[in-house]
CSV table of C-alpha atoms and ligand atoms in Angstrom, one decimal:
chain,number,residue,atom,x,y,z
A,1,MET,CA,23.0,-32.5,-81.4
A,2,PRO,CA,19.9,-31.5,-83.3
A,3,GLU,CA,17.4,-29.2,-81.7
A,4,PHE,CA,14.2,-31.0,-80.9
A,5,GLU,CA,10.6,-29.8,-80.7
A,6,THR,CA,7.9,-31.3,-78.5
A,7,VAL,CA,4.4,-31.5,-80.0
A,8,ILE,CA,1.5,-31.9,-77.6
A,9,GLY,CA,-2.2,-32.5,-78.1
A,10,LEU,CA,-4.6,-32.9,-75.1
A,11,GLU,CA,-7.8,-34.9,-74.7
A,12,VAL,CA,-9.8,-33.9,-71.6
A,13,HIS,CA,-12.7,-35.9,-70.3
A,14,SER,CA,-15.0,-33.8,-68.1
A,15,GLN,CA,-18.1,-35.2,-66.4
A,16,LEU,CA,-21.2,-33.1,-67.0
A,17,LEU,CA,-23.3,-31.5,-64.3
A,18,THR,CA,-26.5,-33.3,-65.1
A,19,GLN,CA,-29.1,-34.6,-62.6
A,20,SER,CA,-29.3,-38.0,-64.2
A,21,LYS,CA,-27.0,-40.3,-66.2
A,22,MET,CA,-26.5,-40.0,-70.0
A,23,PHE,CA,-28.9,-42.7,-71.2
A,24,CYS,CA,-31.0,-43.7,-68.2
A,25,SER,CA,-32.8,-42.0,-65.2
A,26,CYS,CA,-30.3,-43.1,-62.5
A,27,LYS,CA,-29.1,-40.2,-60.4
A,28,SER,CA,-25.6,-39.0,-61.3
A,29,ASP,CA,-24.6,-38.2,-57.7
A,30,TYR,CA,-22.5,-41.4,-57.6
A,31,GLN,CA,-19.5,-39.8,-55.8
A,32,ASN,CA,-21.2,-39.8,-52.4
A,33,SER,CA,-23.3,-42.9,-52.9
A,34,SER,CA,-22.6,-46.5,-51.7
A,35,PRO,CA,-21.3,-48.8,-54.4
A,36,ASN,CA,-23.8,-50.1,-56.9
A,37,THR,CA,-26.8,-48.0,-55.6
A,38,ARG,CA,-27.1,-45.9,-58.7
A,39,THR,CA,-27.8,-48.6,-61.3
A,40,CYS,CA,-30.6,-49.9,-63.5
A,41,PRO,CA,-30.9,-52.4,-66.4
A,42,VAL,CA,-29.8,-49.7,-68.9
A,43,CYS,CA,-26.5,-48.7,-67.3
A,44,MET,CA,-25.8,-52.3,-66.2
A,45,GLY,CA,-26.0,-53.2,-69.9
A,46,MET,CA,-28.8,-55.8,-69.7
A,47,PRO,CA,-30.0,-57.2,-73.0
A,48,GLY,CA,-33.2,-55.7,-74.5
A,49,VAL,CA,-33.2,-52.4,-72.8
A,50,LEU,CA,-33.2,-49.0,-74.6
A,51,PRO,CA,-31.2,-45.9,-73.9
A,52,VAL,CA,-32.8,-42.4,-73.9
A,53,ILE,CA,-30.7,-39.3,-74.6
A,54,ASN,CA,-30.2,-36.8,-71.8
A,55,ARG,CA,-31.1,-33.4,-73.3
A,56,LYS,CA,-29.3,-31.4,-70.6
A,57,ALA,CA,-26.0,-33.2,-71.5
A,58,ILE,CA,-26.4,-32.1,-75.1
A,59,GLU,CA,-27.0,-28.5,-74.0
A,60,LEU,CA,-23.9,-28.5,-71.8
A,61,VAL,CA,-21.7,-29.7,-74.6
A,62,ILE,CA,-23.2,-27.0,-76.9
A,63,LYS,CA,-22.6,-24.4,-74.2
A,64,THR,CA,-18.9,-25.5,-73.9
A,65,GLY,CA,-18.6,-25.5,-77.7
A,66,LEU,CA,-19.9,-21.9,-77.8
A,67,ALA,CA,-17.6,-20.8,-75.0
A,68,LEU,CA,-14.7,-22.3,-77.0
A,69,ASN,CA,-15.8,-20.6,-80.3
A,70,CYS,CA,-16.6,-23.9,-81.9
A,71,SER,CA,-19.1,-24.3,-84.7
A,72,ILE,CA,-22.1,-26.4,-83.5
A,73,SER,CA,-23.3,-29.2,-85.8
A,74,GLU,CA,-26.8,-29.0,-87.1
A,75,ARG,CA,-27.1,-32.7,-87.0
A,76,THR,CA,-25.2,-35.1,-84.7
A,77,LYS,CA,-25.4,-38.8,-83.9
A,78,PHE,CA,-24.1,-41.4,-81.5
A,79,ASP,CA,-21.9,-44.4,-82.4
A,80,ARG,CA,-20.9,-47.6,-80.7
A,81,LYS,CA,-17.2,-47.9,-79.8
A,82,ASN,CA,-16.5,-51.6,-79.4
A,83,TYR,CA,-13.9,-53.0,-77.1
A,84,PRO,CA,-13.8,-55.6,-74.4
A,85,TYR,CA,-12.9,-54.5,-70.8
A,86,PRO,CA,-14.4,-55.5,-67.5
A,87,ASP,CA,-15.4,-51.9,-66.6
A,88,LEU,CA,-17.5,-51.6,-69.9
A,89,MET,CA,-20.8,-53.1,-69.0
A,90,LYS,CA,-22.2,-53.6,-72.6
A,91,GLY,CA,-19.0,-54.5,-74.3
A,92,TYR,CA,-19.3,-51.2,-76.2
A,93,GLN,CA,-19.4,-47.6,-75.2
A,94,ILE,CA,-21.9,-45.2,-76.7
A,95,SER,CA,-19.8,-42.3,-78.0
A,96,GLN,CA,-19.6,-40.1,-81.1
A,97,TYR,CA,-17.3,-40.9,-84.0
A,98,ASP,CA,-17.6,-38.8,-87.1
A,99,MET,CA,-20.3,-36.3,-86.1
A,100,PRO,CA,-19.4,-34.6,-82.9
A,101,ILE,CA,-21.6,-31.9,-81.4
A,102,ALA,CA,-19.0,-29.2,-81.7
A,103,LYS,CA,-15.8,-28.7,-83.7
A,104,ASN,CA,-13.2,-26.2,-84.9
A,105,GLY,CA,-12.9,-24.1,-81.8
A,106,GLU,CA,-10.0,-22.3,-80.2
A,107,LEU,CA,-8.7,-21.2,-76.8
A,108,GLU,CA,-6.2,-18.4,-76.2
A,109,VAL,CA,-3.4,-19.1,-73.7
A,110,LEU,CA,-0.6,-16.9,-72.3
A,111,THR,CA,2.9,-18.4,-73.0
A,112,ASN,CA,5.9,-18.2,-70.8
A,113,GLU,CA,7.1,-15.2,-72.8
A,114,ASN,CA,3.8,-13.5,-71.8
A,115,LYS,CA,2.6,-13.8,-75.5
A,116,THR,CA,-0.9,-15.0,-76.4
A,117,LYS,CA,-1.1,-18.2,-78.4
A,118,THR,CA,-4.2,-19.8,-79.9
A,119,ILE,CA,-4.7,-23.5,-79.3
A,120,ARG,CA,-7.2,-25.0,-81.8
A,121,VAL,CA,-9.9,-27.3,-80.4
A,122,GLU,CA,-10.6,-30.0,-82.9
A,123,ARG,CA,-13.8,-31.4,-81.5
A,124,ILE,CA,-16.1,-31.8,-78.5
A,125,HIS,CA,-18.2,-35.0,-78.3
A,126,LEU,CA,-20.4,-36.7,-75.8
A,127,GLU,CA,-20.1,-40.2,-74.5
A,128,GLU,CA,-20.8,-42.3,-71.4
A,129,ASP,CA,-18.4,-43.0,-68.6
A,130,VAL,CA,-17.5,-46.5,-67.6
A,131,ALA,CA,-17.8,-48.4,-64.3
A,132,LYS,CA,-15.0,-48.4,-61.8
A,133,LEU,CA,-12.7,-51.3,-61.0
A,134,LEU,CA,-11.3,-51.5,-57.5
A,135,HIS,CA,-8.3,-53.8,-57.1
A,136,ARG,CA,-7.9,-55.5,-53.8
A,137,ASN,CA,-5.4,-57.8,-52.1
A,138,ASP,CA,-6.8,-60.7,-50.0
A,139,PRO,CA,-5.1,-61.3,-46.6
A,140,ASN,CA,-3.9,-64.7,-47.9
A,141,GLY,CA,-2.1,-63.0,-50.7
A,142,SER,CA,-4.5,-63.5,-53.7
A,143,LYS,CA,-5.6,-60.5,-55.7
A,144,TYR,CA,-9.2,-59.8,-56.8
A,145,SER,CA,-11.2,-56.9,-58.3
A,146,LEU,CA,-14.5,-55.4,-57.3
A,147,LEU,CA,-16.8,-53.6,-59.7
A,148,ASP,CA,-18.8,-50.4,-58.8
A,149,ILE,CA,-21.3,-49.7,-61.6
A,150,ASN,CA,-22.4,-46.3,-60.2
A,151,ARG,CA,-20.1,-44.4,-62.6
A,152,ALA,CA,-21.2,-46.4,-65.7
A,153,GLY,CA,-23.3,-44.2,-67.9
A,154,ILE,CA,-22.4,-40.8,-66.3
A,155,ALA,CA,-22.5,-38.1,-69.1
A,156,LEU,CA,-18.9,-37.4,-70.2
A,157,MET,CA,-17.7,-34.8,-72.7
A,158,GLU,CA,-14.4,-35.2,-74.4
A,159,ILE,CA,-12.6,-32.1,-75.6
A,160,VAL,CA,-9.8,-32.8,-78.1
A,161,THR,CA,-7.2,-30.2,-79.3
A,162,HIS,CA,-5.0,-30.2,-82.3
A,163,PRO,CA,-1.3,-30.8,-81.6
A,164,ASP,CA,-0.7,-27.1,-81.1
A,165,MET,CA,1.2,-27.0,-77.8
A,166,ASN,CA,5.0,-27.2,-77.6
A,167,SER,CA,5.8,-27.3,-73.9
A,168,ALA,CA,4.5,-28.6,-70.6
A,169,GLU,CA,4.0,-24.9,-69.6
A,170,GLU,CA,1.7,-24.3,-72.6
A,171,ALA,CA,-0.2,-27.5,-71.8
A,172,ASP,CA,-0.6,-26.4,-68.2
A,173,GLN,CA,-1.9,-23.0,-69.3
A,174,TYR,CA,-4.4,-24.6,-71.7
A,175,LEU,CA,-5.7,-27.0,-69.0
A,176,ASN,CA,-6.1,-24.2,-66.5
A,177,SER,CA,-8.0,-22.0,-68.9
A,178,LEU,CA,-10.2,-24.9,-70.0
A,179,HIS,CA,-10.8,-25.8,-66.4
A,180,ALA,CA,-11.9,-22.2,-65.6
A,181,ILE,CA,-14.2,-22.1,-68.6
A,182,VAL,CA,-16.1,-25.4,-67.9
A,183,ARG,CA,-16.5,-24.4,-64.2
A,184,SER,CA,-17.7,-20.9,-65.0
A,185,ILE,CA,-20.4,-22.0,-67.4
A,186,GLY,CA,-21.5,-24.7,-64.9
A,187,ALA,CA,-20.8,-27.6,-67.4
A,188,SER,CA,-18.8,-29.6,-64.8
A,189,THR,CA,-17.5,-29.4,-61.3
A,190,ALA,CA,-14.2,-30.2,-63.1
A,191,ASN,CA,-12.9,-31.5,-59.8
A,192,MET,CA,-9.7,-33.4,-60.7
A,193,GLU,CA,-9.3,-35.2,-57.4
A,194,ASP,CA,-12.6,-37.1,-57.8
A,195,GLY,CA,-12.0,-37.8,-61.5
A,196,SER,CA,-14.5,-35.3,-62.9
A,197,PHE,CA,-11.8,-33.7,-65.1
A,198,ARG,CA,-9.2,-36.1,-66.5
A,199,CYS,CA,-6.5,-35.6,-69.1
A,200,ASP,CA,-4.8,-37.8,-71.7
A,201,ALA,CA,-1.7,-36.2,-73.3
A,202,ASN,CA,-0.4,-37.1,-76.8
A,203,ILE,CA,3.3,-36.3,-77.0
A,204,SER,CA,5.7,-36.6,-80.0
A,205,THR,CA,9.1,-35.3,-80.7
A,206,ARG,CA,10.5,-34.0,-84.0
A,207,ILE,CA,13.6,-32.1,-85.2
A,208,LYS,CA,12.9,-28.4,-85.0
A,209,GLY,CA,11.7,-27.1,-88.4
A,210,GLU,CA,10.4,-30.4,-89.7
A,211,SER,CA,6.7,-30.4,-90.6
A,212,ASN,CA,5.9,-34.1,-90.2
A,213,LEU,CA,4.8,-35.3,-86.7
A,214,GLY,CA,6.9,-37.9,-84.9
A,215,LYS,CA,5.5,-41.1,-83.5
A,216,LYS,CA,2.8,-40.3,-80.9
A,217,VAL,CA,2.9,-41.6,-77.3
A,218,GLU,CA,-0.4,-41.3,-75.4
A,219,ILE,CA,-0.3,-40.9,-71.6
A,220,LYS,CA,-3.7,-41.9,-70.2
A,221,ASN,CA,-5.8,-40.7,-67.3
A,222,ILE,CA,-3.5,-38.2,-65.6
A,223,ASN,CA,-5.5,-36.7,-62.7
A,224,SER,CA,-3.8,-33.5,-61.5
A,225,PHE,CA,-2.4,-30.5,-63.2
A,226,ARG,CA,0.9,-31.1,-61.5
A,227,SER,CA,1.0,-34.7,-62.8
A,228,VAL,CA,0.2,-33.6,-66.4
A,229,PHE,CA,3.1,-31.2,-66.2
A,230,ARG,CA,5.5,-33.7,-64.7
A,231,ALA,CA,4.5,-36.5,-67.1
A,232,ILE,CA,5.0,-34.2,-70.2
A,233,LYS,CA,8.4,-33.1,-68.9
A,234,TYR,CA,9.5,-36.7,-68.3
A,235,GLU,CA,8.2,-38.0,-71.6
A,236,GLU,CA,9.9,-35.1,-73.5
A,237,ILE,CA,13.3,-36.1,-72.1
A,238,ARG,CA,12.7,-39.8,-72.6
A,239,GLN,CA,11.9,-39.3,-76.3
A,240,GLN,CA,14.8,-36.9,-76.9
A,241,LYS,CA,17.2,-39.4,-75.3
A,242,LEU,CA,15.9,-42.2,-77.6
A,243,LEU,CA,16.2,-40.1,-80.7
A,244,THR,CA,19.7,-38.9,-79.8
A,245,LYS,CA,20.8,-42.5,-79.5
A,246,GLY,CA,19.4,-43.1,-82.9
A,247,GLU,CA,16.6,-45.3,-81.6
A,248,LYS,CA,13.0,-45.3,-82.7
A,249,ILE,CA,9.9,-44.2,-80.7
A,250,THR,CA,7.2,-46.8,-80.4
A,251,GLN,CA,3.6,-45.5,-80.9
A,252,GLU,CA,2.0,-46.7,-77.7
A,253,THR,CA,-0.1,-45.9,-74.6
A,254,ARG,CA,1.8,-45.2,-71.4
A,255,GLY,CA,0.7,-44.8,-67.9
A,256,TRP,CA,2.0,-42.2,-65.4
A,257,SER,CA,3.3,-43.2,-62.0
A,258,ASP,CA,3.2,-40.2,-59.6
A,259,GLU,CA,5.3,-42.0,-57.0
A,260,ARG,CA,8.1,-43.0,-59.4
A,261,GLY,CA,7.8,-39.9,-61.5
A,262,THR,CA,8.0,-41.9,-64.7
A,263,THR,CA,5.8,-43.0,-67.6
A,264,ILE,CA,5.4,-46.8,-68.0
A,265,SER,CA,4.6,-48.7,-71.3
A,266,GLN,CA,1.1,-50.2,-71.1
A,267,ARG,CA,0.1,-51.3,-74.6
A,268,THR,CA,0.7,-50.5,-78.2
A,269,LYS,CA,-1.7,-47.8,-79.4
A,270,GLU,CA,-5.0,-48.7,-80.9
A,271,TYR,CA,-6.3,-47.2,-84.1
A,272,ALA,CA,-9.8,-46.1,-84.8
A,273,SER,CA,-10.4,-49.2,-86.9
A,274,ASP,CA,-9.7,-51.4,-83.9
A,275,TYR,CA,-12.9,-50.1,-82.3
A,276,ARG,CA,-15.2,-51.1,-85.2
A,277,TYR,CA,-17.3,-48.0,-84.8
A,278,PHE,CA,-20.8,-48.1,-86.2
A,279,PRO,CA,-23.9,-45.8,-85.7
A,280,GLU,CA,-25.9,-46.6,-82.5
A,281,PRO,CA,-29.0,-48.3,-83.8
A,282,ASP,CA,-31.0,-47.6,-80.6
A,283,LEU,CA,-30.7,-43.8,-80.8
A,284,PRO,CA,-32.0,-41.3,-83.4
A,285,PRO,CA,-29.8,-38.6,-84.7
A,286,VAL,CA,-30.1,-35.3,-82.9
A,287,ILE,CA,-31.1,-32.1,-84.8
A,288,ILE,CA,-29.7,-28.9,-83.2
A,289,SER,CA,-31.8,-25.8,-84.3
A,290,GLN,CA,-30.4,-22.3,-84.5
A,291,GLN,CA,-33.1,-21.3,-82.0
A,292,TRP,CA,-31.8,-23.8,-79.5
A,293,ILE,CA,-28.3,-22.6,-79.9
A,294,LYS,CA,-29.4,-19.0,-79.4
A,295,GLU,CA,-31.2,-19.9,-76.2
A,296,ILE,CA,-28.1,-21.6,-74.8
A,297,LYS,CA,-25.8,-18.8,-75.9
A,298,SER,CA,-27.9,-16.3,-73.9
A,299,GLU,CA,-27.2,-18.3,-70.7
A,300,ILE,CA,-23.4,-18.1,-71.0
A,301,PRO,CA,-22.1,-15.9,-68.2
A,302,GLU,CA,-18.9,-13.7,-68.4
A,303,LEU,CA,-16.1,-16.0,-69.6
A,304,PRO,CA,-12.6,-16.0,-68.1
A,305,LEU,CA,-11.1,-14.1,-71.1
A,306,GLU,CA,-13.7,-11.3,-70.8
A,307,LYS,CA,-13.2,-11.3,-67.0
A,308,LYS,CA,-9.5,-10.8,-67.6
A,309,GLU,CA,-10.1,-7.8,-69.9
A,310,ARG,CA,-12.4,-6.3,-67.2
A,311,PHE,CA,-9.8,-6.8,-64.4
A,312,ILE,CA,-7.2,-5.2,-66.6
A,313,ASN,CA,-9.4,-2.2,-67.5
A,314,THR,CA,-11.2,-1.6,-64.3
A,315,TYR,CA,-8.6,-2.4,-61.7
A,316,LYS,CA,-5.5,-1.7,-63.8
A,317,LEU,CA,-4.1,-5.1,-63.1
A,318,PRO,CA,-1.1,-6.3,-65.2
A,319,GLU,CA,-2.2,-9.0,-67.7
A,320,TYR,CA,0.0,-11.6,-65.9
A,321,ASP,CA,-1.7,-11.2,-62.6
A,322,ALA,CA,-5.2,-11.0,-64.1
A,323,ASN,CA,-4.5,-14.2,-66.1
A,324,ILE,CA,-3.7,-16.2,-62.9
A,325,LEU,CA,-6.8,-14.9,-61.2
A,326,VAL,CA,-9.3,-15.7,-63.9
A,327,ASN,CA,-7.9,-19.2,-64.4
A,328,ASN,CA,-9.0,-20.2,-61.0
A,329,ILE,CA,-12.7,-19.3,-60.3
A,330,SER,CA,-12.2,-19.4,-56.5
A,331,SER,CA,-9.4,-16.8,-56.8
A,332,SER,CA,-11.3,-14.5,-59.1
A,333,ASN,CA,-14.4,-14.7,-56.9
A,334,PHE,CA,-12.3,-14.0,-53.8
A,335,PHE,CA,-10.6,-11.1,-55.5
A,336,GLU,CA,-13.9,-9.4,-56.5
A,337,SER,CA,-15.4,-9.9,-53.0
A,338,THR,CA,-12.3,-8.3,-51.5
A,339,ILE,CA,-12.4,-5.4,-53.9
A,340,LYS,CA,-16.0,-4.8,-53.0
A,341,GLN,CA,-15.2,-4.5,-49.3
A,342,PHE,CA,-12.6,-1.9,-50.0
A,343,GLY,CA,-15.0,0.4,-51.8
A,344,ASN,CA,-12.7,3.0,-53.4
A,345,ILE,CA,-9.6,1.3,-54.5
A,346,THR,CA,-6.2,2.4,-55.8
A,347,GLU,CA,-4.2,0.6,-58.5
A,348,LYS,CA,-1.6,-0.3,-55.8
A,349,THR,CA,-4.2,-1.9,-53.5
A,350,SER,CA,-5.8,-4.0,-56.3
A,351,LYS,CA,-2.4,-5.2,-57.3
A,352,SER,CA,-1.7,-6.0,-53.6
A,353,ILE,CA,-4.9,-8.0,-53.3
A,354,ALA,CA,-4.0,-10.0,-56.4
A,355,ASN,CA,-0.6,-10.7,-55.0
A,356,TRP,CA,-1.8,-12.0,-51.7
A,357,ILE,CA,-4.3,-14.3,-53.5
A,358,ASN,CA,-2.0,-15.5,-56.3
A,359,VAL,CA,1.4,-15.6,-54.6
A,360,GLU,CA,0.8,-16.4,-51.0
A,361,GLY,CA,-2.6,-18.1,-51.5
A,362,GLY,CA,-1.0,-20.0,-54.4
A,363,ARG,CA,1.8,-21.1,-52.2
A,364,LEU,CA,-0.5,-22.4,-49.5
A,365,LEU,CA,-2.7,-24.1,-52.2
A,366,ASN,CA,0.4,-26.0,-53.3
A,367,GLU,CA,1.7,-26.8,-49.8
A,368,LYS,CA,-1.6,-27.7,-48.1
A,369,ASN,CA,-4.0,-28.2,-51.0
A,370,ILE,CA,-6.4,-25.6,-49.7
A,371,ASP,CA,-8.1,-23.4,-52.2
A,372,VAL,CA,-8.6,-19.8,-51.2
A,373,GLU,CA,-12.4,-20.2,-51.1
A,374,LYS,CA,-12.1,-23.3,-48.9
A,375,SER,CA,-9.5,-21.6,-46.6
A,376,ARG,CA,-10.4,-19.7,-43.4
A,377,LEU,CA,-9.3,-16.4,-44.9
A,378,THR,CA,-12.3,-14.1,-45.6
A,379,PRO,CA,-12.3,-11.0,-47.8
A,380,ALA,CA,-12.9,-8.9,-44.6
A,381,SER,CA,-9.7,-10.3,-42.9
A,382,LEU,CA,-7.7,-9.7,-46.1
A,383,VAL,CA,-8.9,-6.1,-46.2
A,384,LYS,CA,-7.8,-5.6,-42.6
A,385,LEU,CA,-4.4,-7.2,-43.2
A,386,ILE,CA,-3.7,-5.0,-46.2
A,387,THR,CA,-4.9,-1.9,-44.4
A,388,MET,CA,-2.5,-2.6,-41.5
A,389,LEU,CA,0.3,-3.1,-43.9
A,390,GLU,CA,-0.5,0.2,-45.7
A,391,ARG,CA,-0.6,2.0,-42.4
A,392,ASN,CA,2.8,0.6,-41.5
A,393,GLU,CA,1.5,-1.3,-38.5
A,394,LEU,CA,3.0,-4.4,-40.0
A,395,ASN,CA,6.0,-5.0,-42.3
A,396,SER,CA,5.8,-7.4,-45.2
A,397,ASN,CA,7.4,-10.3,-43.4
A,398,THR,CA,5.2,-10.2,-40.3
A,399,ALA,CA,2.1,-9.7,-42.6
A,400,LYS,CA,3.0,-13.0,-44.3
A,401,THR,CA,3.2,-14.8,-41.0
A,402,ILE,CA,-0.2,-13.5,-40.1
A,403,PHE,CA,-1.6,-14.3,-43.6
A,404,ASP,CA,-0.5,-18.0,-43.1
A,405,SER,CA,-2.2,-18.1,-39.8
A,406,ILE,CA,-5.6,-16.8,-40.9
A,407,TYR,CA,-5.5,-18.8,-44.1
A,408,THR,CA,-5.3,-22.1,-42.2
A,409,SER,CA,-6.9,-21.2,-38.8
A,410,GLY,CA,-9.0,-18.0,-39.4
A,411,GLY,CA,-9.1,-15.1,-36.9
A,412,ASP,CA,-8.7,-11.4,-36.9
A,413,PRO,CA,-5.4,-10.1,-38.2
A,414,ALA,CA,-5.1,-7.3,-35.6
A,415,GLU,CA,-5.7,-9.7,-32.7
A,416,ILE,CA,-3.3,-12.2,-34.1
A,417,ALA,CA,-0.7,-9.5,-34.5
A,418,GLN,CA,-1.1,-8.5,-30.9
A,419,GLU,CA,-1.0,-12.1,-29.7
A,420,MET,CA,2.1,-12.9,-31.7
A,421,GLY,CA,3.7,-9.6,-30.7
A,422,LEU,CA,4.1,-8.6,-34.4
A,423,ILE,CA,2.7,-5.1,-34.4
A,424,GLN,CA,5.3,-2.8,-36.0
A,425,ILE,CA,7.0,-0.2,-33.8
A,426,THR,CA,6.0,3.2,-35.0
A,427,ASP,CA,6.6,5.0,-31.7
A,428,SER,CA,9.6,7.2,-32.4
A,429,GLU,CA,11.0,7.2,-28.9
A,430,THR,CA,11.4,3.4,-29.0
A,431,ILE,CA,12.9,3.5,-32.4
A,432,GLU,CA,15.4,6.2,-31.5
A,433,SER,CA,16.5,4.4,-28.4
A,434,ALA,CA,17.1,1.2,-30.4
A,435,ILE,CA,19.2,3.3,-32.8
A,436,ASP,CA,21.2,4.7,-30.0
A,437,VAL,CA,22.0,1.2,-28.7
A,438,VAL,CA,23.1,0.1,-32.1
A,439,LEU,CA,25.3,3.1,-32.7
A,440,ASN,CA,26.9,2.6,-29.3
A,441,ASN,CA,27.7,-1.0,-30.2
A,442,ASN,CA,29.1,-0.2,-33.7
A,443,PRO,CA,31.6,2.7,-33.5
A,444,GLU,CA,33.4,1.4,-36.6
A,445,ALA,CA,30.3,1.8,-38.6
A,446,ILE,CA,30.2,5.5,-37.7
A,447,THR,CA,33.8,5.9,-38.7
A,448,ASP,CA,33.0,4.2,-42.1
A,449,TYR,CA,30.1,6.6,-42.6
A,450,LEU,CA,32.2,9.6,-41.9
A,451,GLN,CA,34.7,8.4,-44.5
A,452,GLY,CA,31.9,8.4,-47.1
A,453,LYS,CA,30.7,4.8,-46.9
A,454,GLU,CA,26.9,5.3,-47.3
A,455,SER,CA,26.1,1.6,-47.4
A,456,VAL,CA,26.6,1.3,-43.6
A,457,ILE,CA,23.1,2.7,-43.3
A,458,GLN,CA,21.6,-0.6,-44.5
A,459,PHE,CA,23.9,-2.5,-42.2
A,460,LEU,CA,22.7,-0.3,-39.2
A,461,MET,CA,19.1,-0.7,-40.3
A,462,GLY,CA,19.6,-4.5,-40.1
A,463,GLN,CA,21.0,-4.1,-36.6
A,464,VAL,CA,18.0,-2.0,-35.5
A,465,MET,CA,15.7,-4.7,-36.9
A,466,LYS,CA,17.6,-7.2,-34.8
A,467,GLU,CA,17.3,-5.0,-31.7
A,468,THR,CA,13.6,-4.6,-32.2
A,469,LYS,CA,13.0,-8.3,-33.2
A,470,GLY,CA,12.0,-7.3,-36.7
A,471,LYS,CA,9.3,-4.9,-35.7
A,472,ALA,CA,10.8,-1.4,-36.3
A,473,ASN,CA,9.2,0.5,-39.1
A,474,PRO,CA,12.1,1.0,-41.6
A,475,LYS,CA,10.4,4.1,-43.1
A,476,MET,CA,10.8,5.8,-39.8
A,477,ALA,CA,14.1,4.3,-38.7
A,478,ILE,CA,16.2,5.0,-41.9
A,479,PRO,CA,15.9,8.9,-41.8
A,480,SER,CA,16.5,8.8,-38.1
A,481,ILE,CA,19.7,6.8,-38.5
A,482,LYS,CA,21.0,9.2,-41.1
A,483,GLU,CA,20.2,12.2,-38.9
A,484,LYS,CA,22.1,10.7,-36.0
A,485,LEU,CA,25.1,9.8,-38.2
A,486,GLU,CA,25.2,13.4,-39.5
A,487,LYS,CA,25.6,14.7,-36.0
A,488,PHE,CA,29.0,12.9,-35.7
A,489,LYS,CA,30.3,15.1,-38.5
B,501,ZN,ZN1,-29.1,-46.5,-64.9
């Protein structure tokens, strides 16, 4: 069987954090508004009305372009993209065809092998979002659809990559990095659940070593990182199976079903010519001056990549850990607040903070969908938990139990440890008497030790843990077990 290579390009639509819509003065807070309360003749597509460009939206696209090392166009314009669909009020969408605001950028990601790889950003352009269709079932069985126009005309930026990714893991890395960037510069809330950050994936398959691209399948509107990952994995296998059987891949648009875990054919892919693009006659071209770019550049805060370097240099974090932290702005904020509370910090403690946030916090984020900043955990309680662990008042298993409890319900780690009876036994008398009980019950282990079998120490330690319900401090118990065994010699 030939070896295949998957080729992936991503298109991300991100709603911009503007006060008003892209071409009218309707407020953009449509998420929390009743249906059809954020509308006017412009975004409803009434005849004879004129659009006005939102300056802030242009600025946010320039800002994103600069953060992604793009070149910014001196002159940009809007175009009409024509297609009929019930959610498109005017029968065309105002978008940008051949003169996007930003182009030729790049984003560095960390691959599975812990190597950096550059993903080229082809272009970033500005357009308007469309209305929302809500499909309903009547009690008598008939189906109907409702239209909410609040979303129509919301400023939307589209970030398009070259087909530079070769695995679901790389696509996931790119999406996480991009997500962290647009959030950190305040361009978008980038909330995937409410549709502020949506992804289309273009996937094709070719025989490894070939330079021509295979037929491209586009999977539309995937709305979580996990779904993008699963959809690419699924599509990768589907295409490889077809090619192995000698069948052809159809260039088409497919949808992703989360419940079924499959992609489903929707329609054959459109080509640019199907949209009959032409320059928007109601809007003038936009000239972007060097001075304007300079002003926007000065407002860009520390970017995730710079933050990663700082975490590595200042806190001596391994690149892998720093990368996970900076790709989630909640995690990196929480990390820095916790570090501040510690004051003087060792390399070991900063690594420990990163581990609690990335590994245990990451697990709870997956299981319960609670972000560390939205959890009940506070930097102060994490400091306390780590301190108790470092002082051997807890062992790592009991510390995890307490972490889970404060993450979801809050509270003080010391009090919870008391309540749950999890404080580690560091009182030597109690430990010694537990060891005596264990040795009494296991005479054969003593014989084995005397015959040179050192491994019985681990076995006996396990028994001591059992005897103390997991609360004995191993650092105290192990030397004590050895000492007692030696006395039998
Ligand atoms: Zn409006």
